[in-house]
Amino acid sequence: PGTITWVDALDADGDSETGDMCQVRWDKTGKLADYRTGYQDDYRLAVYEVDSTILPAEIDALQNTHITSFLTTLVLDDNMIGDKGATAVADALRFNFSLEILSLNRNRIGSNGGDEMGGALLENVTLRELYLNGNILGDIAMRRFAVALRENREIKISVFEVENNGIGAHGIRGLAHALFRNRSI
């Protein structure tokens, strides 16, 4: 696991952009490493490292700098953010007008985090792709996603992946009903 220890909120690198770098301390090696969090015209945040962990408080810190501003792609796969981290991302999605692709694969997101994410989709109109494979969402969260996909008439999601989430008949039924009403997916 690793921890984000610093986000460039004051333009420390002098490139006239804040929030475009972060530093991660990897628990296994103790190594500190700087990562670019994006580049102009296709701004993305992706911290890839084996067994990395981003804490919910760090997602809150990134929320104001990235998620609610100009970030178009957010990839936090394999970071074990859990329900608290998913809730922080969901809170950001409610006020976001730029994020188009969100990938939270294999993050131990359960029904509570999934429920919050589904609620955020009731308000978000810019997200086009959502990847939640390999979590533990279950039927309750899936029904919340189904309500959002069915009720949000302005939703732009065309890719919604939820493979390997312990979804049973009730969750599938709710999703099928939503897909019947919303043919954009």
PDB file of C-alpha atoms in Angstrom:
ATOM      1  CA  PRO A   1       0.000   0.000   0.000  1.00  0.00           C
ATOM      2  CA  GLY A   2       0.975   3.631  -0.359  1.00  0.00           C
ATOM      3  CA  THR A   3      -0.184   7.036   0.768  1.00  0.00           C
ATOM      4  CA  ILE A   4      -0.429  10.306  -1.125  1.00  0.00           C
ATOM      5  CA  THR A   5       1.731  12.613   0.966  1.00  0.00           C
ATOM      6  CA  TRP A   6       1.548  15.812  -1.076  1.00  0.00           C
ATOM      7  CA  VAL A   7      -0.507  17.374  -3.889  1.00  0.00           C
ATOM      8  CA  ASP A   8       0.853  20.397  -5.769  1.00  0.00           C
ATOM      9  CA  ALA A   9      -1.835  22.848  -4.695  1.00  0.00           C
ATOM     10  CA  LEU A  10       0.413  25.933  -4.898  1.00  0.00           C
ATOM     11  CA  ASP A  11       2.156  25.378  -8.268  1.00  0.00           C
ATOM     12  CA  ALA A  12       5.467  24.314  -6.695  1.00  0.00           C
ATOM     13  CA  ASP A  13       6.818  23.199 -10.066  1.00  0.00           C
ATOM     14  CA  GLY A  14       6.206  26.640 -11.590  1.00  0.00           C
ATOM     15  CA  ASP A  15       4.244  25.527 -14.623  1.00  0.00           C
ATOM     16  CA  SER A  16       1.226  27.766 -13.853  1.00  0.00           C
ATOM     17  CA  GLU A  17      -0.956  24.743 -13.011  1.00  0.00           C
ATOM     18  CA  THR A  18      -1.930  23.700  -9.513  1.00  0.00           C
ATOM     19  CA  GLY A  19      -2.687  20.114  -8.586  1.00  0.00           C
ATOM     20  CA  ASP A  20      -0.812  18.571 -11.513  1.00  0.00           C
ATOM     21  CA  MET A  21       1.654  16.608  -9.374  1.00  0.00           C
ATOM     22  CA  CYS A  22       1.460  14.442  -6.284  1.00  0.00           C
ATOM     23  CA  GLN A  23       3.882  12.473  -4.140  1.00  0.00           C
ATOM     24  CA  VAL A  24       3.256   8.923  -2.924  1.00  0.00           C
ATOM     25  CA  ARG A  25       5.089   7.110  -0.120  1.00  0.00           C
ATOM     26  CA  TRP A  26       5.004   3.356  -0.811  1.00  0.00           C
ATOM     27  CA  ASP A  27       4.628   1.375   2.420  1.00  0.00           C
ATOM     28  CA  LYS A  28       6.570  -1.679   1.273  1.00  0.00           C
ATOM     29  CA  THR A  29       9.728   0.193   0.301  1.00  0.00           C
ATOM     30  CA  GLY A  30       9.284   3.521   2.111  1.00  0.00           C
ATOM     31  CA  LYS A  31      10.191   5.125  -1.202  1.00  0.00           C
ATOM     32  CA  LEU A  32       8.800   8.567  -2.013  1.00  0.00           C
ATOM     33  CA  ALA A  33       7.927   9.068  -5.671  1.00  0.00           C
ATOM     34  CA  ASP A  34       6.524  12.049  -7.540  1.00  0.00           C
ATOM     35  CA  TYR A  35       3.803  11.412 -10.097  1.00  0.00           C
ATOM     36  CA  ARG A  36       2.379  13.659 -12.752  1.00  0.00           C
ATOM     37  CA  THR A  37      -1.370  13.697 -12.291  1.00  0.00           C
ATOM     38  CA  GLY A  38      -2.198  14.941 -15.743  1.00  0.00           C
ATOM     39  CA  TYR A  39      -1.425  16.878 -18.824  1.00  0.00           C
ATOM     40  CA  GLN A  40      -3.153  19.644 -20.741  1.00  0.00           C
ATOM     41  CA  ASP A  41      -6.154  18.904 -23.025  1.00  0.00           C
ATOM     42  CA  ASP A  42      -6.677  15.379 -21.641  1.00  0.00           C
ATOM     43  CA  TYR A  43      -6.325  15.862 -17.929  1.00  0.00           C
ATOM     44  CA  ARG A  44      -6.199  12.612 -16.003  1.00  0.00           C
ATOM     45  CA  LEU A  45      -5.231  11.392 -12.580  1.00  0.00           C
ATOM     46  CA  ALA A  46      -3.885   7.867 -12.474  1.00  0.00           C
ATOM     47  CA  VAL A  47      -1.658   6.532  -9.727  1.00  0.00           C
ATOM     48  CA  TYR A  48      -0.612   3.038 -10.706  1.00  0.00           C
ATOM     49  CA  GLU A  49       1.487   0.869  -8.426  1.00  0.00           C
ATOM     50  CA  VAL A  50       1.050  -2.669  -7.168  1.00  0.00           C
ATOM     51  CA  ASP A  51      -1.056  -2.770  -4.001  1.00  0.00           C
ATOM     52  CA  SER A  52      -1.402   1.005  -3.732  1.00  0.00           C
ATOM     53  CA  THR A  53      -3.865   2.480  -1.265  1.00  0.00           C
ATOM     54  CA  ILE A  54      -5.343   5.966  -1.351  1.00  0.00           C
ATOM     55  CA  LEU A  55      -7.027   7.004   1.870  1.00  0.00           C
ATOM     56  CA  PRO A  56     -10.512   8.625   1.905  1.00  0.00           C
ATOM     57  CA  ALA A  57      -9.065  11.819   3.417  1.00  0.00           C
ATOM     58  CA  GLU A  58      -6.682  12.062   0.474  1.00  0.00           C
ATOM     59  CA  ILE A  59      -9.550  11.729  -1.971  1.00  0.00           C
ATOM     60  CA  ASP A  60     -11.246  14.599  -0.124  1.00  0.00           C
ATOM     61  CA  ALA A  61      -8.078  16.663  -0.584  1.00  0.00           C
ATOM     62  CA  LEU A  62      -7.956  15.831  -4.295  1.00  0.00           C
ATOM     63  CA  GLN A  63     -11.646  16.615  -4.698  1.00  0.00           C
ATOM     64  CA  ASN A  64     -11.270  20.385  -4.716  1.00  0.00           C
ATOM     65  CA  THR A  65      -8.087  20.368  -6.756  1.00  0.00           C
ATOM     66  CA  HIS A  66      -9.058  17.869  -9.441  1.00  0.00           C
ATOM     67  CA  ILE A  67     -12.396  16.172  -9.437  1.00  0.00           C
ATOM     68  CA  THR A  68     -14.638  19.230  -9.295  1.00  0.00           C
ATOM     69  CA  SER A  69     -12.602  21.309 -11.732  1.00  0.00           C
ATOM     70  CA  PHE A  70     -11.050  20.218 -15.014  1.00  0.00           C
ATOM     71  CA  LEU A  71     -10.275  16.525 -14.597  1.00  0.00           C
ATOM     72  CA  THR A  72     -11.815  14.433 -17.393  1.00  0.00           C
ATOM     73  CA  THR A  73     -10.502  10.959 -16.462  1.00  0.00           C
ATOM     74  CA  LEU A  74      -9.992   9.534 -12.971  1.00  0.00           C
ATOM     75  CA  VAL A  75      -8.469   6.055 -12.617  1.00  0.00           C
ATOM     76  CA  LEU A  76      -8.114   4.738  -9.061  1.00  0.00           C
ATOM     77  CA  ASP A  77      -8.087   0.997  -9.791  1.00  0.00           C
ATOM     78  CA  ASP A  78      -6.711  -1.330  -7.097  1.00  0.00           C
ATOM     79  CA  ASN A  79      -6.449   1.350  -4.412  1.00  0.00           C
ATOM     80  CA  MET A  80      -8.720  -0.205  -1.754  1.00  0.00           C
ATOM     81  CA  ILE A  81     -10.646   3.024  -1.172  1.00  0.00           C
ATOM     82  CA  GLY A  82     -13.637   1.111   0.217  1.00  0.00           C
ATOM     83  CA  ASP A  83     -17.004   2.661   1.048  1.00  0.00           C
ATOM     84  CA  LYS A  84     -15.522   5.814   2.591  1.00  0.00           C
ATOM     85  CA  GLY A  85     -13.415   6.563  -0.478  1.00  0.00           C
ATOM     86  CA  ALA A  86     -16.342   5.829  -2.801  1.00  0.00           C
ATOM     87  CA  THR A  87     -18.490   8.210  -0.741  1.00  0.00           C
ATOM     88  CA  ALA A  88     -15.852  10.947  -1.135  1.00  0.00           C
ATOM     89  CA  VAL A  89     -15.767  10.382  -4.899  1.00  0.00           C
ATOM     90  CA  ALA A  90     -19.583  10.376  -4.988  1.00  0.00           C
ATOM     91  CA  ASP A  91     -19.690  13.713  -3.162  1.00  0.00           C
ATOM     92  CA  ALA A  92     -17.359  15.163  -5.794  1.00  0.00           C
ATOM     93  CA  LEU A  93     -19.456  13.743  -8.645  1.00  0.00           C
ATOM     94  CA  ARG A  94     -22.490  15.659  -7.427  1.00  0.00           C
ATOM     95  CA  PHE A  95     -20.737  18.947  -8.229  1.00  0.00           C
ATOM     96  CA  ASN A  96     -18.592  17.881 -11.158  1.00  0.00           C
ATOM     97  CA  PHE A  97     -19.013  19.257 -14.664  1.00  0.00           C
ATOM     98  CA  SER A  98     -15.939  17.810 -16.373  1.00  0.00           C
ATOM     99  CA  LEU A  99     -15.327  14.155 -15.379  1.00  0.00           C
ATOM    100  CA  GLU A 100     -16.204  11.819 -18.249  1.00  0.00           C
ATOM    101  CA  ILE A 101     -14.454   8.563 -17.311  1.00  0.00           C
ATOM    102  CA  LEU A 102     -14.269   7.090 -13.807  1.00  0.00           C
ATOM    103  CA  SER A 103     -12.609   3.763 -13.057  1.00  0.00           C
ATOM    104  CA  LEU A 104     -12.807   2.330  -9.537  1.00  0.00           C
ATOM    105  CA  ASN A 105     -12.152  -1.339 -10.297  1.00  0.00           C
ATOM    106  CA  ARG A 106     -11.182  -3.671  -7.438  1.00  0.00           C
ATOM    107  CA  ASN A 107     -11.479  -1.161  -4.596  1.00  0.00           C
ATOM    108  CA  ARG A 108     -13.538  -3.107  -2.025  1.00  0.00           C
ATOM    109  CA  ILE A 109     -16.501  -0.817  -2.540  1.00  0.00           C
ATOM    110  CA  GLY A 110     -19.517  -2.336  -0.819  1.00  0.00           C
ATOM    111  CA  SER A 111     -23.223  -1.565  -0.793  1.00  0.00           C
ATOM    112  CA  ASN A 112     -22.862   1.680   1.195  1.00  0.00           C
ATOM    113  CA  GLY A 113     -20.275   3.181  -1.159  1.00  0.00           C
ATOM    114  CA  GLY A 114     -22.201   1.891  -4.161  1.00  0.00           C
ATOM    115  CA  ASP A 115     -25.396   3.414  -2.823  1.00  0.00           C
ATOM    116  CA  GLU A 116     -23.658   6.814  -2.557  1.00  0.00           C
ATOM    117  CA  MET A 117     -22.229   6.463  -6.067  1.00  0.00           C
ATOM    118  CA  GLY A 118     -25.676   5.623  -7.410  1.00  0.00           C
ATOM    119  CA  GLY A 119     -27.132   8.667  -5.654  1.00  0.00           C
ATOM    120  CA  ALA A 120     -24.458  10.873  -7.219  1.00  0.00           C
ATOM    121  CA  LEU A 121     -25.458   9.631 -10.672  1.00  0.00           C
ATOM    122  CA  LEU A 122     -28.913  11.084 -10.109  1.00  0.00           C
ATOM    123  CA  GLU A 123     -27.257  14.527 -10.275  1.00  0.00           C
ATOM    124  CA  ASN A 124     -24.247  14.055 -12.570  1.00  0.00           C
ATOM    125  CA  VAL A 125     -24.691  14.769 -16.276  1.00  0.00           C
ATOM    126  CA  THR A 126     -21.138  14.532 -17.663  1.00  0.00           C
ATOM    127  CA  LEU A 127     -19.933  11.013 -16.777  1.00  0.00           C
ATOM    128  CA  ARG A 128     -19.826   8.794 -19.900  1.00  0.00           C
ATOM    129  CA  GLU A 129     -17.989   5.708 -18.626  1.00  0.00           C
ATOM    130  CA  LEU A 130     -18.106   4.092 -15.180  1.00  0.00           C
ATOM    131  CA  TYR A 131     -16.025   1.026 -14.315  1.00  0.00           C
ATOM    132  CA  LEU A 132     -16.742  -0.713 -10.997  1.00  0.00           C
ATOM    133  CA  ASN A 133     -15.590  -4.284 -11.733  1.00  0.00           C
ATOM    134  CA  GLY A 134     -14.396  -6.534  -8.918  1.00  0.00           C
ATOM    135  CA  ASN A 135     -15.997  -4.729  -5.983  1.00  0.00           C
ATOM    136  CA  ILE A 136     -18.683  -6.026  -3.590  1.00  0.00           C
ATOM    137  CA  LEU A 137     -21.639  -3.834  -4.544  1.00  0.00           C
ATOM    138  CA  GLY A 138     -24.423  -6.417  -4.267  1.00  0.00           C
ATOM    139  CA  ASP A 139     -28.139  -5.979  -5.012  1.00  0.00           C
ATOM    140  CA  ILE A 140     -28.855  -2.924  -2.844  1.00  0.00           C
ATOM    141  CA  ALA A 141     -26.267  -0.724  -4.554  1.00  0.00           C
ATOM    142  CA  MET A 142     -27.225  -2.086  -7.963  1.00  0.00           C
ATOM    143  CA  ARG A 143     -30.841  -1.087  -7.424  1.00  0.00           C
ATOM    144  CA  ARG A 144     -29.661   2.444  -6.527  1.00  0.00           C
ATOM    145  CA  PHE A 145     -27.640   2.574  -9.762  1.00  0.00           C
ATOM    146  CA  ALA A 146     -30.706   1.335 -11.617  1.00  0.00           C
ATOM    147  CA  VAL A 147     -32.815   4.193 -10.215  1.00  0.00           C
ATOM    148  CA  ALA A 148     -30.189   6.731 -11.287  1.00  0.00           C
ATOM    149  CA  LEU A 149     -29.874   5.270 -14.779  1.00  0.00           C
ATOM    150  CA  ARG A 150     -33.647   5.214 -15.134  1.00  0.00           C
ATOM    151  CA  GLU A 151     -34.520   8.590 -13.592  1.00  0.00           C
ATOM    152  CA  ASN A 152     -31.691  10.924 -14.663  1.00  0.00           C
ATOM    153  CA  ARG A 153     -32.871  11.953 -18.133  1.00  0.00           C
ATOM    154  CA  GLU A 154     -29.685  13.931 -18.798  1.00  0.00           C
ATOM    155  CA  ILE A 155     -27.253  11.146 -17.896  1.00  0.00           C
ATOM    156  CA  LYS A 156     -24.677  10.457 -20.608  1.00  0.00           C
ATOM    157  CA  ILE A 157     -23.322   7.081 -19.461  1.00  0.00           C
ATOM    158  CA  SER A 158     -22.692   4.761 -22.380  1.00  0.00           C
ATOM    159  CA  VAL A 159     -20.355   2.306 -20.597  1.00  0.00           C
ATOM    160  CA  PHE A 160     -21.280   0.852 -17.188  1.00  0.00           C
ATOM    161  CA  GLU A 161     -19.201  -2.146 -16.085  1.00  0.00           C
ATOM    162  CA  VAL A 162     -20.023  -4.004 -12.854  1.00  0.00           C
ATOM    163  CA  GLU A 163     -18.574  -7.466 -13.418  1.00  0.00           C
ATOM    164  CA  ASN A 164     -17.824  -9.658 -10.344  1.00  0.00           C
ATOM    165  CA  ASN A 165     -19.809  -7.688  -7.756  1.00  0.00           C
ATOM    166  CA  GLY A 166     -22.009 -10.330  -6.153  1.00  0.00           C
ATOM    167  CA  ILE A 167     -25.111  -9.038  -7.919  1.00  0.00           C
ATOM    168  CA  GLY A 168     -28.108 -11.357  -7.633  1.00  0.00           C
ATOM    169  CA  ALA A 169     -31.495 -11.609  -9.316  1.00  0.00           C
ATOM    170  CA  HIS A 170     -32.937  -8.476  -7.662  1.00  0.00           C
ATOM    171  CA  GLY A 171     -30.035  -6.297  -8.750  1.00  0.00           C
ATOM    172  CA  ILE A 172     -30.102  -7.702 -12.290  1.00  0.00           C
ATOM    173  CA  ARG A 173     -33.848  -7.161 -12.528  1.00  0.00           C
ATOM    174  CA  GLY A 174     -33.530  -3.524 -11.458  1.00  0.00           C
ATOM    175  CA  LEU A 175     -30.691  -2.937 -13.904  1.00  0.00           C
ATOM    176  CA  ALA A 176     -32.622  -4.612 -16.740  1.00  0.00           C
ATOM    177  CA  HIS A 177     -35.603  -2.336 -16.069  1.00  0.00           C
ATOM    178  CA  ALA A 178     -33.316   0.724 -16.140  1.00  0.00           C
ATOM    179  CA  LEU A 179     -31.714  -0.402 -19.397  1.00  0.00           C
ATOM    180  CA  PHE A 180     -35.155  -0.813 -20.953  1.00  0.00           C
ATOM    181  CA  ARG A 181     -35.943   2.842 -20.118  1.00  0.00           C
ATOM    182  CA  ASN A 182     -32.461   4.257 -20.851  1.00  0.00           C
ATOM    183  CA  ARG A 183     -31.096   2.913 -24.127  1.00  0.00           C
ATOM    184  CA  SER A 184     -27.871   4.970 -24.127  1.00  0.00           C
ATOM    185  CA  ILE A 185     -25.945   2.252 -22.240  1.00  0.00           C
TER     186      ILE A 185
END
